[in-house]
C-alpha positions as a LaTeX table, in Angstrom:
\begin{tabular}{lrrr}
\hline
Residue & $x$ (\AA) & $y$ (\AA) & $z$ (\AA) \\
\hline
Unk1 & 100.36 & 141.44 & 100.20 \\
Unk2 & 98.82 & 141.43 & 104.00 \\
Unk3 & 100.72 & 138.47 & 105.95 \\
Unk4 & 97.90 & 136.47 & 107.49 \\
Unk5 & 98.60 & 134.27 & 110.42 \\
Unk6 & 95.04 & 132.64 & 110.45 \\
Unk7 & 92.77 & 130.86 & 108.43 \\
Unk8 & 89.31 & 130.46 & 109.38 \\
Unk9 & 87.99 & 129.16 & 105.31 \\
Unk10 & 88.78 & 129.32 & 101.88 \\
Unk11 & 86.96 & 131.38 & 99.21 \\
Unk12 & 85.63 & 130.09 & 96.61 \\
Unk13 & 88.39 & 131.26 & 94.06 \\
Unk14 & 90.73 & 130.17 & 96.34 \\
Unk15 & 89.36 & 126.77 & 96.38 \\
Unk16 & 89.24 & 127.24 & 92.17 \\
Unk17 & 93.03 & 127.31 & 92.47 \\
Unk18 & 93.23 & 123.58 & 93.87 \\
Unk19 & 93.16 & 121.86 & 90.52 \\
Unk20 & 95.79 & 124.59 & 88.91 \\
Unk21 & 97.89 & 123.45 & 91.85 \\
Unk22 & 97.55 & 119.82 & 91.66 \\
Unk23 & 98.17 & 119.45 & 88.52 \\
Unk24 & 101.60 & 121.88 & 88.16 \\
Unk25 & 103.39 & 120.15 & 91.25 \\
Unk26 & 101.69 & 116.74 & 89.67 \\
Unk27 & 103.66 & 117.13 & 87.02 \\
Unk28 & 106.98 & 118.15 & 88.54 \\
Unk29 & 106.85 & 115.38 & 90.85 \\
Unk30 & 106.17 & 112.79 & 87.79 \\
Unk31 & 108.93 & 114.84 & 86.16 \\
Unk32 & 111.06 & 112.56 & 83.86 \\
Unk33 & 112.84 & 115.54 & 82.16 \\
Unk34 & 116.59 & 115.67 & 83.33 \\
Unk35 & 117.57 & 117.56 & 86.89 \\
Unk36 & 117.76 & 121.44 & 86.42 \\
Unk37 & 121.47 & 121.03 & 88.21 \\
Unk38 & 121.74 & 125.03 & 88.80 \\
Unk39 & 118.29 & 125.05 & 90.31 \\
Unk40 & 119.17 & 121.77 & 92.55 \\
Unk41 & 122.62 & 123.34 & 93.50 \\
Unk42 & 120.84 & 126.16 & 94.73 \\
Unk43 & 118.34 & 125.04 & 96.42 \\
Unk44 & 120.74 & 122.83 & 98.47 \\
Unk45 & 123.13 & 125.75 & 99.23 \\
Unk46 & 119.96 & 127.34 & 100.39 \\
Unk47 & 119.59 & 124.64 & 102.64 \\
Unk48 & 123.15 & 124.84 & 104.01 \\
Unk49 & 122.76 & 128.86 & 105.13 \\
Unk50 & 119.18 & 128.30 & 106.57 \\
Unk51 & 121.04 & 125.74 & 108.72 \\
Unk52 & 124.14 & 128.01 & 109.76 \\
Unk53 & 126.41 & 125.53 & 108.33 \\
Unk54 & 129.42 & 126.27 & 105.50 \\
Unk55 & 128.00 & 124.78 & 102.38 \\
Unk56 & 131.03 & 122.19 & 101.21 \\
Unk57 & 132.65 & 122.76 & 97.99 \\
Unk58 & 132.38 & 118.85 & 96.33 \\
Unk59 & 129.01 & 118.54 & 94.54 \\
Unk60 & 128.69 & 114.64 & 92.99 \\
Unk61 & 126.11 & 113.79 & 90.51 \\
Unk62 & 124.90 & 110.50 & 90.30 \\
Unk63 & 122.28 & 108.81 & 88.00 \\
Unk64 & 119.94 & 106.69 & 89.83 \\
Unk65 & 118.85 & 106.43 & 93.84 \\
Unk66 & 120.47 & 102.68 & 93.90 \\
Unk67 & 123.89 & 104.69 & 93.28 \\
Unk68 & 123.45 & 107.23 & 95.59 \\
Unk69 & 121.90 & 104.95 & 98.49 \\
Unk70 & 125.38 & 103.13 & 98.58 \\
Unk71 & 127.84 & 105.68 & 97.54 \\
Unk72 & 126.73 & 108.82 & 100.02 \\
Unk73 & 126.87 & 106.70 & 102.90 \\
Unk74 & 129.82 & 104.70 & 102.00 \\
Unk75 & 132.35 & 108.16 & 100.84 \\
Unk76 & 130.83 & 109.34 & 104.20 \\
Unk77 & 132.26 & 106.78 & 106.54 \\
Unk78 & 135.60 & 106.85 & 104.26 \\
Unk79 & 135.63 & 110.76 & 104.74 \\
Unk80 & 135.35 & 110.68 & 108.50 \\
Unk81 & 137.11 & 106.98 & 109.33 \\
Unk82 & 139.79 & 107.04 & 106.21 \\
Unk83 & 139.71 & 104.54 & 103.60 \\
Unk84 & 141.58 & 102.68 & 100.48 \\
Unk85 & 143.91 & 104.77 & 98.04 \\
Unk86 & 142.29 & 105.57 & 94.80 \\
Unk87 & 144.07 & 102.21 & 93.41 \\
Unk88 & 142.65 & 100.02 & 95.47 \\
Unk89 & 139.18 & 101.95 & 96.03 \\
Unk90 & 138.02 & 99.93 & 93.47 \\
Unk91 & 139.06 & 96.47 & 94.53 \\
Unk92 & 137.77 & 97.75 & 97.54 \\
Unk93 & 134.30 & 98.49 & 96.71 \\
Unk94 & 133.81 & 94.89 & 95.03 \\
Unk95 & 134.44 & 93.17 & 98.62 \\
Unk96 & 131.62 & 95.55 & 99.95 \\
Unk97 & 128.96 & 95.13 & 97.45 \\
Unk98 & 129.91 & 91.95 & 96.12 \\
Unk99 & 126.34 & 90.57 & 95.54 \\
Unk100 & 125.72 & 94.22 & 93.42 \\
Unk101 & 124.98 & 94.18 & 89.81 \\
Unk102 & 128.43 & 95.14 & 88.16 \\
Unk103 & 126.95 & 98.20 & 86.37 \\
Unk104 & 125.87 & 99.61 & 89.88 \\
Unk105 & 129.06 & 98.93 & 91.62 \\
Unk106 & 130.60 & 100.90 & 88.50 \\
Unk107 & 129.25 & 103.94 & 89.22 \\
Unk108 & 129.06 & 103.62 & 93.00 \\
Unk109 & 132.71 & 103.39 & 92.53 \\
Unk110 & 132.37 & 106.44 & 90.15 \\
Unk111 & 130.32 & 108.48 & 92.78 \\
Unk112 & 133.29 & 107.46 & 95.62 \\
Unk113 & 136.01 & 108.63 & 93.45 \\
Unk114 & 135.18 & 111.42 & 92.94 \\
Unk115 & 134.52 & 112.34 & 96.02 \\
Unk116 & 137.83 & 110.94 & 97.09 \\
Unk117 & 139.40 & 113.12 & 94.36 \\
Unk118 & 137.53 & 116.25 & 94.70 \\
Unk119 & 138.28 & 116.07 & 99.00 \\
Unk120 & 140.32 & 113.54 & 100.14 \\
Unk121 & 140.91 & 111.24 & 102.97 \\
Unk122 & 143.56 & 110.03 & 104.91 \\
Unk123 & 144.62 & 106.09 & 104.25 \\
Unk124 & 142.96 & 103.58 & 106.54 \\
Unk125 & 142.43 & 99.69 & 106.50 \\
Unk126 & 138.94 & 99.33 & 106.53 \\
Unk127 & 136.93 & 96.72 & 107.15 \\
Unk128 & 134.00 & 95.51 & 104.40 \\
Unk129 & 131.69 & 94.85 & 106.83 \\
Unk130 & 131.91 & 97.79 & 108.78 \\
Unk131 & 131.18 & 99.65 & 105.65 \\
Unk132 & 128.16 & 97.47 & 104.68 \\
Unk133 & 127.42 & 98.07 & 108.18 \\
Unk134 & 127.18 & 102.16 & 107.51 \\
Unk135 & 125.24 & 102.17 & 104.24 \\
Unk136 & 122.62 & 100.23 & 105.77 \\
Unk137 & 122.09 & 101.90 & 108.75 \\
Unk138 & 122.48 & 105.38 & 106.96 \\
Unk139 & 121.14 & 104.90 & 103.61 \\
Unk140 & 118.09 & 106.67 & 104.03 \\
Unk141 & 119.47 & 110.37 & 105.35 \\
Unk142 & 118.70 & 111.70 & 102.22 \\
Unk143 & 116.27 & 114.03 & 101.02 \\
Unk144 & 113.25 & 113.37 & 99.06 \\
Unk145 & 113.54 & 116.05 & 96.06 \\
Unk146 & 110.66 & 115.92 & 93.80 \\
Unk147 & 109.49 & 112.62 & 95.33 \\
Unk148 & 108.72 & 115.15 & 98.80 \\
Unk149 & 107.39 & 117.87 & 96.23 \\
Unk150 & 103.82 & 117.46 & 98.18 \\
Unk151 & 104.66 & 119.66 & 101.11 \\
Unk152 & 106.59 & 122.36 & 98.58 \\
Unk153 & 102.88 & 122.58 & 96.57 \\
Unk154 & 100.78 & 123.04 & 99.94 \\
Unk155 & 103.08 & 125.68 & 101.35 \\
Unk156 & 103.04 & 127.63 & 98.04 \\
Unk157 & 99.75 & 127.64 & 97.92 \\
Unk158 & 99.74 & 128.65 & 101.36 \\
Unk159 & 101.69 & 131.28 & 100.69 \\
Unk160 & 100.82 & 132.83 & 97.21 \\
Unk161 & 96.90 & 132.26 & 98.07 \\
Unk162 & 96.45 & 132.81 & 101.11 \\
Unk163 & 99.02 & 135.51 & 101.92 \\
Unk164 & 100.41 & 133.21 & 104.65 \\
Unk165 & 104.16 & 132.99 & 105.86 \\
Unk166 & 105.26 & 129.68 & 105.21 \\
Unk167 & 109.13 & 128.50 & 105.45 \\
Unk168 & 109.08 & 126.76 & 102.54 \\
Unk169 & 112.79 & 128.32 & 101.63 \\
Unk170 & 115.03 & 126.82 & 99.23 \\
Unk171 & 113.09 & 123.44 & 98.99 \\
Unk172 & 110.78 & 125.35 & 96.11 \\
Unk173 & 114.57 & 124.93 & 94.58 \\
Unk174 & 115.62 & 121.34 & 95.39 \\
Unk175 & 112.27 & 119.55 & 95.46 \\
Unk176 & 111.22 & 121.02 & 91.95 \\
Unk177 & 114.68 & 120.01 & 90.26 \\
Unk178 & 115.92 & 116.84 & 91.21 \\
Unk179 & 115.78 & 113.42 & 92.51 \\
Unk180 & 117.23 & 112.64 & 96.36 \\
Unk181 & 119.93 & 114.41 & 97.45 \\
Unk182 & 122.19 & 113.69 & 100.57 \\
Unk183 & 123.49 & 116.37 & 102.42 \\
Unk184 & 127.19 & 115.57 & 104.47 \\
Unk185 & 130.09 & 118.56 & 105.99 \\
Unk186 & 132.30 & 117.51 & 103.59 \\
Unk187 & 130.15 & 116.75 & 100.41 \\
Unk188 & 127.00 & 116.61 & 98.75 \\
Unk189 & 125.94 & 114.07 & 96.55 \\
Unk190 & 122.92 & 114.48 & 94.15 \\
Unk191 & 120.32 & 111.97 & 91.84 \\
Unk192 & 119.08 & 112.60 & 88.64 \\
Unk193 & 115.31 & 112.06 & 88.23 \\
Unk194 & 114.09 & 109.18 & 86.59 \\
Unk195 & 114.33 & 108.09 & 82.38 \\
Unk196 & 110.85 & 106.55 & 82.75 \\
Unk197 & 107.79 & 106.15 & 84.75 \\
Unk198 & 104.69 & 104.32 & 83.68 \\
Unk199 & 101.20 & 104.29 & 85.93 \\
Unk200 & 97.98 & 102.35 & 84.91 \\
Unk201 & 94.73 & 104.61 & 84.75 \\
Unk202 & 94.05 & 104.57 & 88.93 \\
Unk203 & 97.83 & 106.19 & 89.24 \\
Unk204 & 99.71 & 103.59 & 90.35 \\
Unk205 & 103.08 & 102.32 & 89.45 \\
Unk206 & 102.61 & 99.75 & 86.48 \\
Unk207 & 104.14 & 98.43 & 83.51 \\
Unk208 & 103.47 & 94.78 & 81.95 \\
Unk209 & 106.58 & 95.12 & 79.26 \\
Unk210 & 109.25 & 96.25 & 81.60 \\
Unk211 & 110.93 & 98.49 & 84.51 \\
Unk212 & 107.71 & 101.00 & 85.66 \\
Unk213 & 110.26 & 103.76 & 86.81 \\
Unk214 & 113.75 & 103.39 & 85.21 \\
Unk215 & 116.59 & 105.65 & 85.31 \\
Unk216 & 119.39 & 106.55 & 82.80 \\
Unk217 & 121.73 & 104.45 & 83.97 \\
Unk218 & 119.31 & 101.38 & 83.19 \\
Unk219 & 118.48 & 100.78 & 86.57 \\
Unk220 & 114.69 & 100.38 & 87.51 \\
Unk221 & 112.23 & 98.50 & 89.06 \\
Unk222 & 109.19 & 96.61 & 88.07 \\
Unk223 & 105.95 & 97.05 & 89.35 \\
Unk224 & 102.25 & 95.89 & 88.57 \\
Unk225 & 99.36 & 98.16 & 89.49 \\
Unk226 & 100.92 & 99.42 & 92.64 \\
Unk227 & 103.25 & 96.37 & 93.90 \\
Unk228 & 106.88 & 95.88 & 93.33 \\
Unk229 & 107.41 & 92.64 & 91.80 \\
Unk230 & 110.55 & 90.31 & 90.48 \\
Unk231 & 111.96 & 91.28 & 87.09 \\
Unk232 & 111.68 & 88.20 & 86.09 \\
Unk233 & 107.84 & 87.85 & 86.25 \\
Unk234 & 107.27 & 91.04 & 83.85 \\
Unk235 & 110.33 & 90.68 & 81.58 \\
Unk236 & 109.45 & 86.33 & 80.96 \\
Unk237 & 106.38 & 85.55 & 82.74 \\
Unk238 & 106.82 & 82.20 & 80.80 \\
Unk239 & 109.09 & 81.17 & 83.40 \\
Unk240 & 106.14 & 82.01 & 85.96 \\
Unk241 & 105.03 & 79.59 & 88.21 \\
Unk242 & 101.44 & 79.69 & 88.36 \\
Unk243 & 101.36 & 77.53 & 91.90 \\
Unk244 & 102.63 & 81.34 & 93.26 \\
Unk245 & 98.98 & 82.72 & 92.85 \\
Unk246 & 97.78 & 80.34 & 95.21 \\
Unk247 & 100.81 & 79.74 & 97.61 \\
Unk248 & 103.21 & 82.90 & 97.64 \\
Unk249 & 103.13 & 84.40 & 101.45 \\
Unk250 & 101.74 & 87.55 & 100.20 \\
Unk251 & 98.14 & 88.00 & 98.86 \\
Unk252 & 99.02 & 90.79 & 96.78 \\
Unk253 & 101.39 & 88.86 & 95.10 \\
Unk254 & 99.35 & 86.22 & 94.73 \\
Unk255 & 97.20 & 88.40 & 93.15 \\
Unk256 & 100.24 & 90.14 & 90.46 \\
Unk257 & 100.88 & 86.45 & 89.70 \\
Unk258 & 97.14 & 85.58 & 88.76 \\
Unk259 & 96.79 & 88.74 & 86.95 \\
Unk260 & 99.94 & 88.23 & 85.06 \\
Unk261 & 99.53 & 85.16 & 83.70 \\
Unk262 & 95.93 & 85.37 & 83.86 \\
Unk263 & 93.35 & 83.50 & 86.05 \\
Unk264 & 91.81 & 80.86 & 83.48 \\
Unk265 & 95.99 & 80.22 & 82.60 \\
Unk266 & 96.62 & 79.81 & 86.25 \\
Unk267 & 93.36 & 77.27 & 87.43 \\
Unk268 & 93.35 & 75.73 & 83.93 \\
Unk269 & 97.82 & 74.79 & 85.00 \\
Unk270 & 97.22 & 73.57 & 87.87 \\
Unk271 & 93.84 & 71.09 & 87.33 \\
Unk272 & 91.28 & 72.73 & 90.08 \\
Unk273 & 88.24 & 70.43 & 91.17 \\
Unk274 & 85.56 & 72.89 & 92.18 \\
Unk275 & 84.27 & 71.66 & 95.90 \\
Unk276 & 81.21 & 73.96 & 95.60 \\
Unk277 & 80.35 & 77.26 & 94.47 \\
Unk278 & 78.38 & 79.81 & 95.78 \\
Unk279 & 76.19 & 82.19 & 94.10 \\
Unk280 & 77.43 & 85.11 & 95.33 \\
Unk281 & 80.98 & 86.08 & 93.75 \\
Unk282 & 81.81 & 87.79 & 97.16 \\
Unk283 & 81.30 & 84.43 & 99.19 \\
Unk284 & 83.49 & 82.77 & 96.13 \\
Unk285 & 84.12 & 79.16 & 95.18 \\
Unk286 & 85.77 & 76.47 & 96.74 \\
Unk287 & 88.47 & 75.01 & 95.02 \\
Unk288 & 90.98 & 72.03 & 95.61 \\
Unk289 & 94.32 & 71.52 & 93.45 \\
Unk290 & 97.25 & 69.37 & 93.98 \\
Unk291 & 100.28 & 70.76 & 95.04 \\
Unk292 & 103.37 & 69.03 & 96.09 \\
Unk293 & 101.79 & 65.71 & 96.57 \\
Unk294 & 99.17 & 67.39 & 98.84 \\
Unk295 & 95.31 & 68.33 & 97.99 \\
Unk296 & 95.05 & 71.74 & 99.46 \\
Unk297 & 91.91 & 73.78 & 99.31 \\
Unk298 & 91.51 & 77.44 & 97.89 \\
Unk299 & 88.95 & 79.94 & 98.09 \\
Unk300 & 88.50 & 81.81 & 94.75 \\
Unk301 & 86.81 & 85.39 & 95.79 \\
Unk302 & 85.70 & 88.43 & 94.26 \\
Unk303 & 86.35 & 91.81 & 96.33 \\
Unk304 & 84.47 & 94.75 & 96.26 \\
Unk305 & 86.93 & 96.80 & 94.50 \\
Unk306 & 85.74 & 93.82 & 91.49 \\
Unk307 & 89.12 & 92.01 & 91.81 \\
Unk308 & 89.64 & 88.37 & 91.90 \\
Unk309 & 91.78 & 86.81 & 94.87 \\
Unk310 & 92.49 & 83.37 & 95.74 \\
Unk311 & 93.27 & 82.24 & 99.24 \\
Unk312 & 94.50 & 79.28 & 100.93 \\
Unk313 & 91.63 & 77.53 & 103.42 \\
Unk314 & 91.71 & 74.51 & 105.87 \\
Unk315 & 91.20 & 71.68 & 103.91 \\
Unk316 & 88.08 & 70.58 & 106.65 \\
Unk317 & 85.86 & 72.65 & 105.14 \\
Unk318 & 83.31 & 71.87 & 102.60 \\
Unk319 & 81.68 & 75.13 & 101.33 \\
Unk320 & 82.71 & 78.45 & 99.91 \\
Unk321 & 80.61 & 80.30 & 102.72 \\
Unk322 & 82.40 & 78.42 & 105.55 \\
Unk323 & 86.09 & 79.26 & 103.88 \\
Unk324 & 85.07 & 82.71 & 103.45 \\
Unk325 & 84.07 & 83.23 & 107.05 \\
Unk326 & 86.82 & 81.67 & 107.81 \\
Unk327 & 89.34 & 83.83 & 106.69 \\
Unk328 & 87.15 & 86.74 & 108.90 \\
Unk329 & 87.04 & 84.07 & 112.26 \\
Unk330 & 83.33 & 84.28 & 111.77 \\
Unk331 & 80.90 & 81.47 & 111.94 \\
Unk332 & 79.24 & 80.96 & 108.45 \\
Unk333 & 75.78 & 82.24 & 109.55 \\
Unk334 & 77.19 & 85.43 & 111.08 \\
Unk335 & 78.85 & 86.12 & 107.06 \\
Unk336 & 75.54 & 85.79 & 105.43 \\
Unk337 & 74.02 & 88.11 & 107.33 \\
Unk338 & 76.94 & 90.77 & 106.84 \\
Unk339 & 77.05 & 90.13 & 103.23 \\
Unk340 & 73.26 & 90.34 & 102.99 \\
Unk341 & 72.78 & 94.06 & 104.84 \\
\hline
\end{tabular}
């Protein structure tokens, strides 16, 4: 194959490839199927000689990104500052992440073991919030893995297409096989990719019956089309307060809340008196509800996308047309005539 430095267009088979393409690295980015560990080690000792750096020896496994987030960063500043003795590492870990779900801090302590056992470190008093201090500011030196698999399916492409010399390397290895991974001197520590992942038809992140993206340790998190939400609002929306769809800070979480529970659910709750209504959806209607002892004023609009939104409104004005410009700093007038070209 000729190396090409330049591309001035694609040809047409070339740009027949794109959907071959999209949907193999698709795929191994939505990959649920367990890591391919030899693959992952691999590419990450890859990594290491590309670098100039001795690969280290200690390899952990853990099974979700919650473990690893907290565990890499935490047996990083015990590797390099000292830390507890394996009997009290676990004692010790409980003052750091005291406000962590038990099963987590299990296998964060899990993850730190065995990196204490596999390497080592010389005994230190340490101080719980200095280590609370490290994982936050260094949670987030790992390495995407599949999640980063976009730039791994443009460079191949690149390269096996177009004939062009791209340094893709040994991430073809570690972004194909596994989840993050977080590289240190002393150790490397390594996710599993997810148990689960649900999407609604546009792609995005959904699941109205539990955890959208889960992991085999049982950790996940809950999402409706697109936006992270509580647990609590997929797994018992009973306990959903429908006052949320028109009061919560954020509009998109308004709009989870609404969609949720449902919009007739949510107006017909909370008693609405409609103000005035305007013909067009996109102007909306005018609404006025109770809440806390106070009549507050809503502005029930469609969006172009179809979508129904409610927002809160001054209570001085009087018609859906002045809320809606409103919420754009317009005066009324200038609306209609945007609406209307």
């Amino acid at each position: 194959m000729t190396t090409k430095t330049k591309i001035e267009s694609l040809t047409d088979a070339q740009r027949a490839k794109f959907p071959e393409y999209v949907e193999r690295y698709t795929a191994l980015g939505l990959s649920c199927a367990p890591a391919d560990k030899p693959r992952a080690e691999r590419g990450v000792r890859g990594h290491y000689e590309a670098a100039k750096i001795d690969c280290p020896s200690t390899t952990v496994w853990v099974s979700s990104p919650i473990v690893l987030a907290m565990a890499a960063p935490m047996a990083a500043y015990m590797v390099e500052n000292g830390g507890p003795t394996s009997e009290d590492l676990k004692g010790f870990i409980a003052l750091v992440l005291s406000n962590v779900a038990e099963d987590v801090r299990a296998n964060v302590v899990a993850a730190v073991r065995e990196v204490q056992e596999k390497g080592g470190w010389s005994e230190a008093t340490l101080s719980p919030d200095d280590v609370r201090s490290a994982i936050q500011a260094n949670w987030n030196r790992h390495n995407g893995g599949s999640w980063w698999i976009s730039f791994v399916a443009w460079a191949v492409f690149v390269r096996d297409e177009l004939g062009c010399e791209i340094p893709v390397g040994p991430r073809e290895d570690t972004d194909s096989s596994a989840g993050w991974w977080w590289p240190h001197k002393k150790f490397v520590m390594l996710c599993d990719r997810p148990a689960e992942l649900h999407r609604d038809v546009d792609g995005r992140l959904h699941s109205p019956t539990g955890p959208a993206i889960s992991w085999r340790d049982g950790w996940g998190l809950h999402f409706w089309r697109g936006t992270r939400v509580p647990k609590e609002w997929i797994e018992s929306p009973q306990t959903l307060d429908p006052q949320l769809a028109l009061n919560h800070e954020n509009v998109e979480m308004r709009r989870c809340v609404a969609e949720i529970l449902g919009w007739e659910k949510v107006l017909r709750l909370l008693n609405p008196v409609t103000i005035q209504a305007d013909e067009d959806p996109e102007i909306g209607t005018l609404l006025e509800v109770e809440i806390a002892g106070n009549r507050e004023r809503f502005l029930k609009v469609q969006c172009g996308t179809g979508r129904a939104f409610v927002l809160p409104v001054p209570p001085t004005v009087n018609t859906a047309l002045e809320a809606n410009a409103w919420t754009y700093a317009l005066e009324p007038e200038a609306l209609k005539l945007e609406v209307r070209t």
